[in-house]
């Protein structure tokens, strides 16, 4: 415990307090010896970074609970890596920086539930760099992250329906081996229809 506290730059008393609050996992014990490892040190450095960013210990504890309840990256990726989207690894403090003041336990649980976020050891994985960047841009424009996530949930439902429509269409009229090659055609139809729909909506009086 003394060695871990020294490596993390905190007092043993503070370390005991964090343990009592459940902010770090118990050590591995061999007889009367308690062994801490790099995972404990990484968690302590994360706590320090989040405290510097204005999070309270209660908030950090809630975030920690939300992370631990989330799926790991293998469960989210399912059958394999996305074919077009690029996953991105983040530390908890990097995620907090993307959405300053908006990374609440409620928003975190919503993102985990959507499958936008997953855990990979001490790191967080966002399933799509593109979705992460768009979400952050919307939040910077003043859209609450909770509203962005709710819209993402609605878009997911429509996207699943569109994917089913085009997959069924292509499977009926094309060879299975050509599905990946033809998928950009489906995306082009959706992009064009969405563009025209946005034109119609924006022309309407508010």
mmCIF file with all atom_site columns, C-alpha atoms in Angstrom:
data_model
loop_
_atom_site.group_PDB
_atom_site.id
_atom_site.type_symbol
_atom_site.label_atom_id
_atom_site.label_alt_id
_atom_site.label_comp_id
_atom_site.label_asym_id
_atom_site.label_entity_id
_atom_site.label_seq_id
_atom_site.pdbx_PDB_ins_code
_atom_site.Cartn_x
_atom_site.Cartn_y
_atom_site.Cartn_z
_atom_site.occupancy
_atom_site.B_iso_or_equiv
_atom_site.pdbx_formal_charge
_atom_site.auth_seq_id
_atom_site.auth_comp_id
_atom_site.auth_asym_id
_atom_site.auth_atom_id
_atom_site.pdbx_PDB_model_num
ATOM 1   C CA . UNK A 1 1   ? 0.000   0.000   0.000   1.00 0.00 ? 1   UNK A CA 1
ATOM 2   C CA . UNK A 1 2   ? 2.872   2.364   0.825   1.00 0.00 ? 2   UNK A CA 1
ATOM 3   C CA . UNK A 1 3   ? 4.494   1.692   -2.541  1.00 0.00 ? 3   UNK A CA 1
ATOM 4   C CA . UNK A 1 4   ? 1.250   2.210   -4.476  1.00 0.00 ? 4   UNK A CA 1
ATOM 5   C CA . UNK A 1 5   ? 0.482   5.460   -2.656  1.00 0.00 ? 5   UNK A CA 1
ATOM 6   C CA . UNK A 1 6   ? 3.993   6.757   -3.354  1.00 0.00 ? 6   UNK A CA 1
ATOM 7   C CA . UNK A 1 7   ? 3.763   5.842   -7.057  1.00 0.00 ? 7   UNK A CA 1
ATOM 8   C CA . UNK A 1 8   ? 0.382   7.606   -7.329  1.00 0.00 ? 8   UNK A CA 1
ATOM 9   C CA . UNK A 1 9   ? 1.566   10.682  -5.421  1.00 0.00 ? 9   UNK A CA 1
ATOM 10  C CA . UNK A 1 10  ? -1.043  10.392  -2.672  1.00 0.00 ? 10  UNK A CA 1
ATOM 11  C CA . UNK A 1 11  ? -0.988  9.544   1.016   1.00 0.00 ? 11  UNK A CA 1
ATOM 12  C CA . UNK A 1 12  ? -1.714  6.084   2.387   1.00 0.00 ? 12  UNK A CA 1
ATOM 13  C CA . UNK A 1 13  ? -4.652  7.635   4.249   1.00 0.00 ? 13  UNK A CA 1
ATOM 14  C CA . UNK A 1 14  ? -6.127  8.853   0.930   1.00 0.00 ? 14  UNK A CA 1
ATOM 15  C CA . UNK A 1 15  ? -5.565  5.436   -0.618  1.00 0.00 ? 15  UNK A CA 1
ATOM 16  C CA . UNK A 1 16  ? -7.409  3.757   2.268   1.00 0.00 ? 16  UNK A CA 1
ATOM 17  C CA . UNK A 1 17  ? -10.257 6.242   1.800   1.00 0.00 ? 17  UNK A CA 1
ATOM 18  C CA . UNK A 1 18  ? -10.496 5.392   -1.917  1.00 0.00 ? 18  UNK A CA 1
ATOM 19  C CA . UNK A 1 19  ? -10.573 1.690   -1.070  1.00 0.00 ? 19  UNK A CA 1
ATOM 20  C CA . UNK A 1 20  ? -13.327 2.201   1.481   1.00 0.00 ? 20  UNK A CA 1
ATOM 21  C CA . UNK A 1 21  ? -15.358 4.137   -1.113  1.00 0.00 ? 21  UNK A CA 1
ATOM 22  C CA . UNK A 1 22  ? -14.914 1.296   -3.609  1.00 0.00 ? 22  UNK A CA 1
ATOM 23  C CA . UNK A 1 23  ? -13.034 3.514   -6.068  1.00 0.00 ? 23  UNK A CA 1
ATOM 24  C CA . UNK A 1 24  ? -10.288 0.934   -6.501  1.00 0.00 ? 24  UNK A CA 1
ATOM 25  C CA . UNK A 1 25  ? -10.478 -2.837  -6.420  1.00 0.00 ? 25  UNK A CA 1
ATOM 26  C CA . UNK A 1 26  ? -9.157  -4.801  -3.434  1.00 0.00 ? 26  UNK A CA 1
ATOM 27  C CA . UNK A 1 27  ? -5.571  -6.055  -3.745  1.00 0.00 ? 27  UNK A CA 1
ATOM 28  C CA . UNK A 1 28  ? -4.630  -9.626  -4.515  1.00 0.00 ? 28  UNK A CA 1
ATOM 29  C CA . UNK A 1 29  ? -3.659  -11.306 -1.287  1.00 0.00 ? 29  UNK A CA 1
ATOM 30  C CA . UNK A 1 30  ? -1.044  -13.952 -0.630  1.00 0.00 ? 30  UNK A CA 1
ATOM 31  C CA . UNK A 1 31  ? -1.162  -14.768 3.045   1.00 0.00 ? 31  UNK A CA 1
ATOM 32  C CA . UNK A 1 32  ? -0.689  -11.494 4.889   1.00 0.00 ? 32  UNK A CA 1
ATOM 33  C CA . UNK A 1 33  ? 0.757   -9.703  1.849   1.00 0.00 ? 33  UNK A CA 1
ATOM 34  C CA . UNK A 1 34  ? -1.493  -7.444  -0.270  1.00 0.00 ? 34  UNK A CA 1
ATOM 35  C CA . UNK A 1 35  ? -0.328  -7.038  -3.868  1.00 0.00 ? 35  UNK A CA 1
ATOM 36  C CA . UNK A 1 36  ? -1.321  -4.036  -5.966  1.00 0.00 ? 36  UNK A CA 1
ATOM 37  C CA . UNK A 1 37  ? -0.582  -3.835  -9.695  1.00 0.00 ? 37  UNK A CA 1
ATOM 38  C CA . UNK A 1 38  ? -0.572  -1.476  -12.694 1.00 0.00 ? 38  UNK A CA 1
ATOM 39  C CA . UNK A 1 39  ? -4.375  -1.562  -12.894 1.00 0.00 ? 39  UNK A CA 1
ATOM 40  C CA . UNK A 1 40  ? -4.660  -0.066  -9.414  1.00 0.00 ? 40  UNK A CA 1
ATOM 41  C CA . UNK A 1 41  ? -2.115  2.623   -10.313 1.00 0.00 ? 41  UNK A CA 1
ATOM 42  C CA . UNK A 1 42  ? -3.957  3.429   -13.552 1.00 0.00 ? 42  UNK A CA 1
ATOM 43  C CA . UNK A 1 43  ? -7.242  3.779   -11.642 1.00 0.00 ? 43  UNK A CA 1
ATOM 44  C CA . UNK A 1 44  ? -5.635  6.137   -9.109  1.00 0.00 ? 44  UNK A CA 1
ATOM 45  C CA . UNK A 1 45  ? -4.215  8.293   -11.901 1.00 0.00 ? 45  UNK A CA 1
ATOM 46  C CA . UNK A 1 46  ? -7.649  8.371   -13.553 1.00 0.00 ? 46  UNK A CA 1
ATOM 47  C CA . UNK A 1 47  ? -9.227  9.500   -10.275 1.00 0.00 ? 47  UNK A CA 1
ATOM 48  C CA . UNK A 1 48  ? -6.619  12.267  -9.954  1.00 0.00 ? 48  UNK A CA 1
ATOM 49  C CA . UNK A 1 49  ? -7.205  13.424  -13.542 1.00 0.00 ? 49  UNK A CA 1
ATOM 50  C CA . UNK A 1 50  ? -10.993 13.503  -13.100 1.00 0.00 ? 50  UNK A CA 1
ATOM 51  C CA . UNK A 1 51  ? -10.663 15.421  -9.832  1.00 0.00 ? 51  UNK A CA 1
ATOM 52  C CA . UNK A 1 52  ? -8.509  17.988  -11.650 1.00 0.00 ? 52  UNK A CA 1
ATOM 53  C CA . UNK A 1 53  ? -11.309 18.350  -14.227 1.00 0.00 ? 53  UNK A CA 1
ATOM 54  C CA . UNK A 1 54  ? -13.809 19.247  -11.514 1.00 0.00 ? 54  UNK A CA 1
ATOM 55  C CA . UNK A 1 55  ? -15.491 15.886  -10.896 1.00 0.00 ? 55  UNK A CA 1
ATOM 56  C CA . UNK A 1 56  ? -16.419 15.049  -7.304  1.00 0.00 ? 56  UNK A CA 1
ATOM 57  C CA . UNK A 1 57  ? -15.570 11.769  -5.610  1.00 0.00 ? 57  UNK A CA 1
ATOM 58  C CA . UNK A 1 58  ? -19.279 10.903  -5.545  1.00 0.00 ? 58  UNK A CA 1
ATOM 59  C CA . UNK A 1 59  ? -19.470 11.562  -9.286  1.00 0.00 ? 59  UNK A CA 1
ATOM 60  C CA . UNK A 1 60  ? -16.338 9.491   -9.931  1.00 0.00 ? 60  UNK A CA 1
ATOM 61  C CA . UNK A 1 61  ? -17.802 6.623   -7.895  1.00 0.00 ? 61  UNK A CA 1
ATOM 62  C CA . UNK A 1 62  ? -20.999 6.772   -9.963  1.00 0.00 ? 62  UNK A CA 1
ATOM 63  C CA . UNK A 1 63  ? -19.002 6.827   -13.208 1.00 0.00 ? 63  UNK A CA 1
ATOM 64  C CA . UNK A 1 64  ? -16.945 3.882   -11.982 1.00 0.00 ? 64  UNK A CA 1
ATOM 65  C CA . UNK A 1 65  ? -20.132 1.913   -11.271 1.00 0.00 ? 65  UNK A CA 1
ATOM 66  C CA . UNK A 1 66  ? -21.454 2.741   -14.746 1.00 0.00 ? 66  UNK A CA 1
ATOM 67  C CA . UNK A 1 67  ? -18.217 1.588   -16.403 1.00 0.00 ? 67  UNK A CA 1
ATOM 68  C CA . UNK A 1 68  ? -18.218 -1.664  -14.471 1.00 0.00 ? 68  UNK A CA 1
ATOM 69  C CA . UNK A 1 69  ? -21.799 -2.377  -15.532 1.00 0.00 ? 69  UNK A CA 1
ATOM 70  C CA . UNK A 1 70  ? -20.972 -1.914  -19.225 1.00 0.00 ? 70  UNK A CA 1
ATOM 71  C CA . UNK A 1 71  ? -20.144 -4.595  -21.765 1.00 0.00 ? 71  UNK A CA 1
ATOM 72  C CA . UNK A 1 72  ? -16.580 -5.289  -22.739 1.00 0.00 ? 72  UNK A CA 1
ATOM 73  C CA . UNK A 1 73  ? -15.391 -4.560  -26.245 1.00 0.00 ? 73  UNK A CA 1
ATOM 74  C CA . UNK A 1 74  ? -15.619 -8.174  -27.445 1.00 0.00 ? 74  UNK A CA 1
ATOM 75  C CA . UNK A 1 75  ? -19.342 -8.259  -26.582 1.00 0.00 ? 75  UNK A CA 1
ATOM 76  C CA . UNK A 1 76  ? -20.016 -4.986  -28.405 1.00 0.00 ? 76  UNK A CA 1
ATOM 77  C CA . UNK A 1 77  ? -18.027 -5.863  -31.521 1.00 0.00 ? 77  UNK A CA 1
ATOM 78  C CA . UNK A 1 78  ? -19.795 -9.210  -31.690 1.00 0.00 ? 78  UNK A CA 1
ATOM 79  C CA . UNK A 1 79  ? -18.737 -11.027 -34.838 1.00 0.00 ? 79  UNK A CA 1
ATOM 80  C CA . UNK A 1 80  ? -15.717 -8.847  -35.593 1.00 0.00 ? 80  UNK A CA 1
ATOM 81  C CA . UNK A 1 81  ? -14.329 -5.382  -36.165 1.00 0.00 ? 81  UNK A CA 1
ATOM 82  C CA . UNK A 1 82  ? -16.560 -2.912  -38.022 1.00 0.00 ? 82  UNK A CA 1
ATOM 83  C CA . UNK A 1 83  ? -15.815 -3.003  -41.753 1.00 0.00 ? 83  UNK A CA 1
ATOM 84  C CA . UNK A 1 84  ? -15.952 0.771   -42.269 1.00 0.00 ? 84  UNK A CA 1
ATOM 85  C CA . UNK A 1 85  ? -16.081 2.496   -38.869 1.00 0.00 ? 85  UNK A CA 1
ATOM 86  C CA . UNK A 1 86  ? -12.891 3.032   -36.891 1.00 0.00 ? 86  UNK A CA 1
ATOM 87  C CA . UNK A 1 87  ? -13.060 2.270   -33.160 1.00 0.00 ? 87  UNK A CA 1
ATOM 88  C CA . UNK A 1 88  ? -11.071 4.616   -30.910 1.00 0.00 ? 88  UNK A CA 1
ATOM 89  C CA . UNK A 1 89  ? -9.545  3.915   -27.486 1.00 0.00 ? 89  UNK A CA 1
ATOM 90  C CA . UNK A 1 90  ? -9.934  6.575   -24.783 1.00 0.00 ? 90  UNK A CA 1
ATOM 91  C CA . UNK A 1 91  ? -9.025  7.009   -21.156 1.00 0.00 ? 91  UNK A CA 1
ATOM 92  C CA . UNK A 1 92  ? -11.890 8.135   -18.876 1.00 0.00 ? 92  UNK A CA 1
ATOM 93  C CA . UNK A 1 93  ? -10.327 11.589  -18.635 1.00 0.00 ? 93  UNK A CA 1
ATOM 94  C CA . UNK A 1 94  ? -10.042 11.860  -22.445 1.00 0.00 ? 94  UNK A CA 1
ATOM 95  C CA . UNK A 1 95  ? -13.733 11.009  -22.722 1.00 0.00 ? 95  UNK A CA 1
ATOM 96  C CA . UNK A 1 96  ? -14.496 13.682  -20.130 1.00 0.00 ? 96  UNK A CA 1
ATOM 97  C CA . UNK A 1 97  ? -12.523 16.195  -22.211 1.00 0.00 ? 97  UNK A CA 1
ATOM 98  C CA . UNK A 1 98  ? -14.574 15.396  -25.327 1.00 0.00 ? 98  UNK A CA 1
ATOM 99  C CA . UNK A 1 99  ? -17.818 16.234  -23.517 1.00 0.00 ? 99  UNK A CA 1
ATOM 100 C CA . UNK A 1 100 ? -16.827 18.729  -20.828 1.00 0.00 ? 100 UNK A CA 1
ATOM 101 C CA . UNK A 1 101 ? -19.405 18.666  -18.056 1.00 0.00 ? 101 UNK A CA 1
ATOM 102 C CA . UNK A 1 102 ? -21.670 16.234  -19.909 1.00 0.00 ? 102 UNK A CA 1
ATOM 103 C CA . UNK A 1 103 ? -20.135 12.889  -18.902 1.00 0.00 ? 103 UNK A CA 1
ATOM 104 C CA . UNK A 1 104 ? -22.674 12.051  -16.219 1.00 0.00 ? 104 UNK A CA 1
ATOM 105 C CA . UNK A 1 105 ? -23.472 8.526   -15.018 1.00 0.00 ? 105 UNK A CA 1
ATOM 106 C CA . UNK A 1 106 ? -26.846 8.770   -16.806 1.00 0.00 ? 106 UNK A CA 1
ATOM 107 C CA . UNK A 1 107 ? -25.276 9.749   -20.147 1.00 0.00 ? 107 UNK A CA 1
ATOM 108 C CA . UNK A 1 108 ? -22.541 7.161   -19.713 1.00 0.00 ? 108 UNK A CA 1
ATOM 109 C CA . UNK A 1 109 ? -25.074 4.397   -19.083 1.00 0.00 ? 109 UNK A CA 1
ATOM 110 C CA . UNK A 1 110 ? -27.058 5.505   -22.148 1.00 0.00 ? 110 UNK A CA 1
ATOM 111 C CA . UNK A 1 111 ? -23.930 5.382   -24.329 1.00 0.00 ? 111 UNK A CA 1
ATOM 112 C CA . UNK A 1 112 ? -22.985 1.970   -22.944 1.00 0.00 ? 112 UNK A CA 1
ATOM 113 C CA . UNK A 1 113 ? -26.526 0.704   -23.536 1.00 0.00 ? 113 UNK A CA 1
ATOM 114 C CA . UNK A 1 114 ? -26.449 1.941   -27.138 1.00 0.00 ? 114 UNK A CA 1
ATOM 115 C CA . UNK A 1 115 ? -23.166 0.138   -27.692 1.00 0.00 ? 115 UNK A CA 1
ATOM 116 C CA . UNK A 1 116 ? -21.342 3.371   -28.507 1.00 0.00 ? 116 UNK A CA 1
ATOM 117 C CA . UNK A 1 117 ? -18.948 2.682   -25.632 1.00 0.00 ? 117 UNK A CA 1
ATOM 118 C CA . UNK A 1 118 ? -17.374 -0.498  -24.324 1.00 0.00 ? 118 UNK A CA 1
ATOM 119 C CA . UNK A 1 119 ? -14.637 -1.304  -21.844 1.00 0.00 ? 119 UNK A CA 1
ATOM 120 C CA . UNK A 1 120 ? -11.281 -2.880  -22.618 1.00 0.00 ? 120 UNK A CA 1
ATOM 121 C CA . UNK A 1 121 ? -9.336  -3.320  -19.395 1.00 0.00 ? 121 UNK A CA 1
ATOM 122 C CA . UNK A 1 122 ? -8.631  0.167   -18.065 1.00 0.00 ? 122 UNK A CA 1
ATOM 123 C CA . UNK A 1 123 ? -9.483  1.788   -21.400 1.00 0.00 ? 123 UNK A CA 1
ATOM 124 C CA . UNK A 1 124 ? -12.770 2.791   -22.988 1.00 0.00 ? 124 UNK A CA 1
ATOM 125 C CA . UNK A 1 125 ? -13.488 2.037   -26.636 1.00 0.00 ? 125 UNK A CA 1
ATOM 126 C CA . UNK A 1 126 ? -15.872 4.151   -28.701 1.00 0.00 ? 126 UNK A CA 1
ATOM 127 C CA . UNK A 1 127 ? -17.174 2.005   -31.526 1.00 0.00 ? 127 UNK A CA 1
ATOM 128 C CA . UNK A 1 128 ? -16.897 4.774   -34.142 1.00 0.00 ? 128 UNK A CA 1
ATOM 129 C CA . UNK A 1 129 ? -14.499 7.708   -34.326 1.00 0.00 ? 129 UNK A CA 1
ATOM 130 C CA . UNK A 1 130 ? -16.910 9.357   -36.766 1.00 0.00 ? 130 UNK A CA 1
ATOM 131 C CA . UNK A 1 131 ? -19.851 9.122   -34.338 1.00 0.00 ? 131 UNK A CA 1
ATOM 132 C CA . UNK A 1 132 ? -17.655 10.345  -31.489 1.00 0.00 ? 132 UNK A CA 1
ATOM 133 C CA . UNK A 1 133 ? -16.535 13.407  -33.472 1.00 0.00 ? 133 UNK A CA 1
ATOM 134 C CA . UNK A 1 134 ? -20.080 14.238  -34.605 1.00 0.00 ? 134 UNK A CA 1
ATOM 135 C CA . UNK A 1 135 ? -21.467 13.839  -31.084 1.00 0.00 ? 135 UNK A CA 1
ATOM 136 C CA . UNK A 1 136 ? -18.748 16.089  -29.652 1.00 0.00 ? 136 UNK A CA 1
ATOM 137 C CA . UNK A 1 137 ? -19.394 18.695  -32.367 1.00 0.00 ? 137 UNK A CA 1
ATOM 138 C CA . UNK A 1 138 ? -23.123 18.749  -31.571 1.00 0.00 ? 138 UNK A CA 1
ATOM 139 C CA . UNK A 1 139 ? -22.433 19.156  -27.856 1.00 0.00 ? 139 UNK A CA 1
ATOM 140 C CA . UNK A 1 140 ? -20.063 22.049  -28.586 1.00 0.00 ? 140 UNK A CA 1
ATOM 141 C CA . UNK A 1 141 ? -22.886 23.676  -30.564 1.00 0.00 ? 141 UNK A CA 1
ATOM 142 C CA . UNK A 1 142 ? -25.060 23.578  -27.456 1.00 0.00 ? 142 UNK A CA 1
ATOM 143 C CA . UNK A 1 143 ? -27.017 20.352  -27.955 1.00 0.00 ? 143 UNK A CA 1
ATOM 144 C CA . UNK A 1 144 ? -27.147 18.421  -24.642 1.00 0.00 ? 144 UNK A CA 1
ATOM 145 C CA . UNK A 1 145 ? -25.392 15.075  -24.783 1.00 0.00 ? 145 UNK A CA 1
ATOM 146 C CA . UNK A 1 146 ? -28.530 13.399  -23.427 1.00 0.00 ? 146 UNK A CA 1
ATOM 147 C CA . UNK A 1 147 ? -30.464 14.708  -26.460 1.00 0.00 ? 147 UNK A CA 1
ATOM 148 C CA . UNK A 1 148 ? -27.696 13.577  -28.834 1.00 0.00 ? 148 UNK A CA 1
ATOM 149 C CA . UNK A 1 149 ? -27.845 10.068  -27.383 1.00 0.00 ? 149 UNK A CA 1
ATOM 150 C CA . UNK A 1 150 ? -31.638 9.967   -27.554 1.00 0.00 ? 150 UNK A CA 1
ATOM 151 C CA . UNK A 1 151 ? -31.470 11.013  -31.220 1.00 0.00 ? 151 UNK A CA 1
ATOM 152 C CA . UNK A 1 152 ? -28.822 8.342   -31.765 1.00 0.00 ? 152 UNK A CA 1
ATOM 153 C CA . UNK A 1 153 ? -31.179 5.724   -30.369 1.00 0.00 ? 153 UNK A CA 1
ATOM 154 C CA . UNK A 1 154 ? -33.923 6.821   -32.807 1.00 0.00 ? 154 UNK A CA 1
ATOM 155 C CA . UNK A 1 155 ? -31.499 6.891   -35.736 1.00 0.00 ? 155 UNK A CA 1
ATOM 156 C CA . UNK A 1 156 ? -30.327 3.381   -34.787 1.00 0.00 ? 156 UNK A CA 1
ATOM 157 C CA . UNK A 1 157 ? -33.888 2.050   -35.104 1.00 0.00 ? 157 UNK A CA 1
ATOM 158 C CA . UNK A 1 158 ? -34.377 3.609   -38.551 1.00 0.00 ? 158 UNK A CA 1
ATOM 159 C CA . UNK A 1 159 ? -30.904 2.509   -39.682 1.00 0.00 ? 159 UNK A CA 1
ATOM 160 C CA . UNK A 1 160 ? -31.648 -1.099  -38.697 1.00 0.00 ? 160 UNK A CA 1
ATOM 161 C CA . UNK A 1 161 ? -34.854 -0.980  -40.756 1.00 0.00 ? 161 UNK A CA 1
ATOM 162 C CA . UNK A 1 162 ? -33.029 0.496   -43.771 1.00 0.00 ? 162 UNK A CA 1
ATOM 163 C CA . UNK A 1 163 ? -30.237 -2.058  -43.488 1.00 0.00 ? 163 UNK A CA 1
ATOM 164 C CA . UNK A 1 164 ? -32.799 -4.884  -43.409 1.00 0.00 ? 164 UNK A CA 1
ATOM 165 C CA . UNK A 1 165 ? -34.584 -3.430  -46.457 1.00 0.00 ? 165 UNK A CA 1
ATOM 166 C CA . UNK A 1 166 ? -31.441 -3.165  -48.581 1.00 0.00 ? 166 UNK A CA 1
ATOM 167 C CA . UNK A 1 167 ? -29.918 -6.432  -47.385 1.00 0.00 ? 167 UNK A CA 1
ATOM 168 C CA . UNK A 1 168 ? -33.112 -8.299  -48.283 1.00 0.00 ? 168 UNK A CA 1
ATOM 169 C CA . UNK A 1 169 ? -33.264 -6.501  -51.647 1.00 0.00 ? 169 UNK A CA 1
ATOM 170 C CA . UNK A 1 170 ? -29.681 -7.358  -52.556 1.00 0.00 ? 170 UNK A CA 1
ATOM 171 C CA . UNK A 1 171 ? -29.933 -10.947 -51.332 1.00 0.00 ? 171 UNK A CA 1
ATOM 172 C CA . UNK A 1 172 ? -32.990 -11.434 -53.523 1.00 0.00 ? 172 UNK A CA 1
ATOM 173 C CA . UNK A 1 173 ? -31.421 -10.017 -56.678 1.00 0.00 ? 173 UNK A CA 1
ATOM 174 C CA . UNK A 1 174 ? -27.628 -10.426 -56.287 1.00 0.00 ? 174 UNK A CA 1
ATOM 175 C CA . UNK A 1 175 ? -25.108 -13.078 -55.323 1.00 0.00 ? 175 UNK A CA 1
ATOM 176 C CA . UNK A 1 176 ? -24.090 -13.290 -51.685 1.00 0.00 ? 176 UNK A CA 1
ATOM 177 C CA . UNK A 1 177 ? -20.461 -12.677 -52.643 1.00 0.00 ? 177 UNK A CA 1
ATOM 178 C CA . UNK A 1 178 ? -21.399 -9.298  -54.130 1.00 0.00 ? 178 UNK A CA 1
ATOM 179 C CA . UNK A 1 179 ? -23.138 -7.869  -51.044 1.00 0.00 ? 179 UNK A CA 1
ATOM 180 C CA . UNK A 1 180 ? -20.098 -6.059  -49.651 1.00 0.00 ? 180 UNK A CA 1
ATOM 181 C CA . UNK A 1 181 ? -19.272 -4.611  -53.064 1.00 0.00 ? 181 UNK A CA 1
ATOM 182 C CA . UNK A 1 182 ? -22.833 -3.322  -53.530 1.00 0.00 ? 182 UNK A CA 1
ATOM 183 C CA . UNK A 1 183 ? -23.350 -1.851  -50.056 1.00 0.00 ? 183 UNK A CA 1
ATOM 184 C CA . UNK A 1 184 ? -22.106 1.646   -51.128 1.00 0.00 ? 184 UNK A CA 1
ATOM 185 C CA . UNK A 1 185 ? -25.127 1.818   -53.492 1.00 0.00 ? 185 UNK A CA 1
ATOM 186 C CA . UNK A 1 186 ? -27.477 1.458   -50.537 1.00 0.00 ? 186 UNK A CA 1
ATOM 187 C CA . UNK A 1 187 ? -25.582 4.158   -48.635 1.00 0.00 ? 187 UNK A CA 1
ATOM 188 C CA . UNK A 1 188 ? -25.837 6.509   -51.614 1.00 0.00 ? 188 UNK A CA 1
ATOM 189 C CA . UNK A 1 189 ? -29.616 6.080   -51.787 1.00 0.00 ? 189 UNK A CA 1
ATOM 190 C CA . UNK A 1 190 ? -29.961 6.837   -48.068 1.00 0.00 ? 190 UNK A CA 1
ATOM 191 C CA . UNK A 1 191 ? -27.645 9.866   -48.247 1.00 0.00 ? 191 UNK A CA 1
ATOM 192 C CA . UNK A 1 192 ? -29.507 11.305  -51.240 1.00 0.00 ? 192 UNK A CA 1
ATOM 193 C CA . UNK A 1 193 ? -32.943 10.771  -49.678 1.00 0.00 ? 193 UNK A CA 1
ATOM 194 C CA . UNK A 1 194 ? -31.780 12.253  -46.363 1.00 0.00 ? 194 UNK A CA 1
ATOM 195 C CA . UNK A 1 195 ? -30.346 15.274  -48.168 1.00 0.00 ? 195 UNK A CA 1
ATOM 196 C CA . UNK A 1 196 ? -33.610 15.917  -50.008 1.00 0.00 ? 196 UNK A CA 1
ATOM 197 C CA . UNK A 1 197 ? -35.635 15.367  -46.842 1.00 0.00 ? 197 UNK A CA 1
ATOM 198 C CA . UNK A 1 198 ? -33.471 17.926  -45.018 1.00 0.00 ? 198 UNK A CA 1
ATOM 199 C CA . UNK A 1 199 ? -34.067 20.367  -47.885 1.00 0.00 ? 199 UNK A CA 1
ATOM 200 C CA . UNK A 1 200 ? -37.822 19.943  -47.513 1.00 0.00 ? 200 UNK A CA 1
ATOM 201 C CA . UNK A 1 201 ? -37.728 20.324  -43.731 1.00 0.00 ? 201 UNK A CA 1
ATOM 202 C CA . UNK A 1 202 ? -35.518 23.412  -43.804 1.00 0.00 ? 202 UNK A CA 1
ATOM 203 C CA . UNK A 1 203 ? -37.813 25.127  -46.293 1.00 0.00 ? 203 UNK A CA 1
ATOM 204 C CA . UNK A 1 204 ? -40.753 24.733  -43.928 1.00 0.00 ? 204 UNK A CA 1
ATOM 205 C CA . UNK A 1 205 ? -41.519 27.684  -41.650 1.00 0.00 ? 205 UNK A CA 1
ATOM 206 C CA . UNK A 1 206 ? -40.307 27.125  -38.104 1.00 0.00 ? 206 UNK A CA 1
#
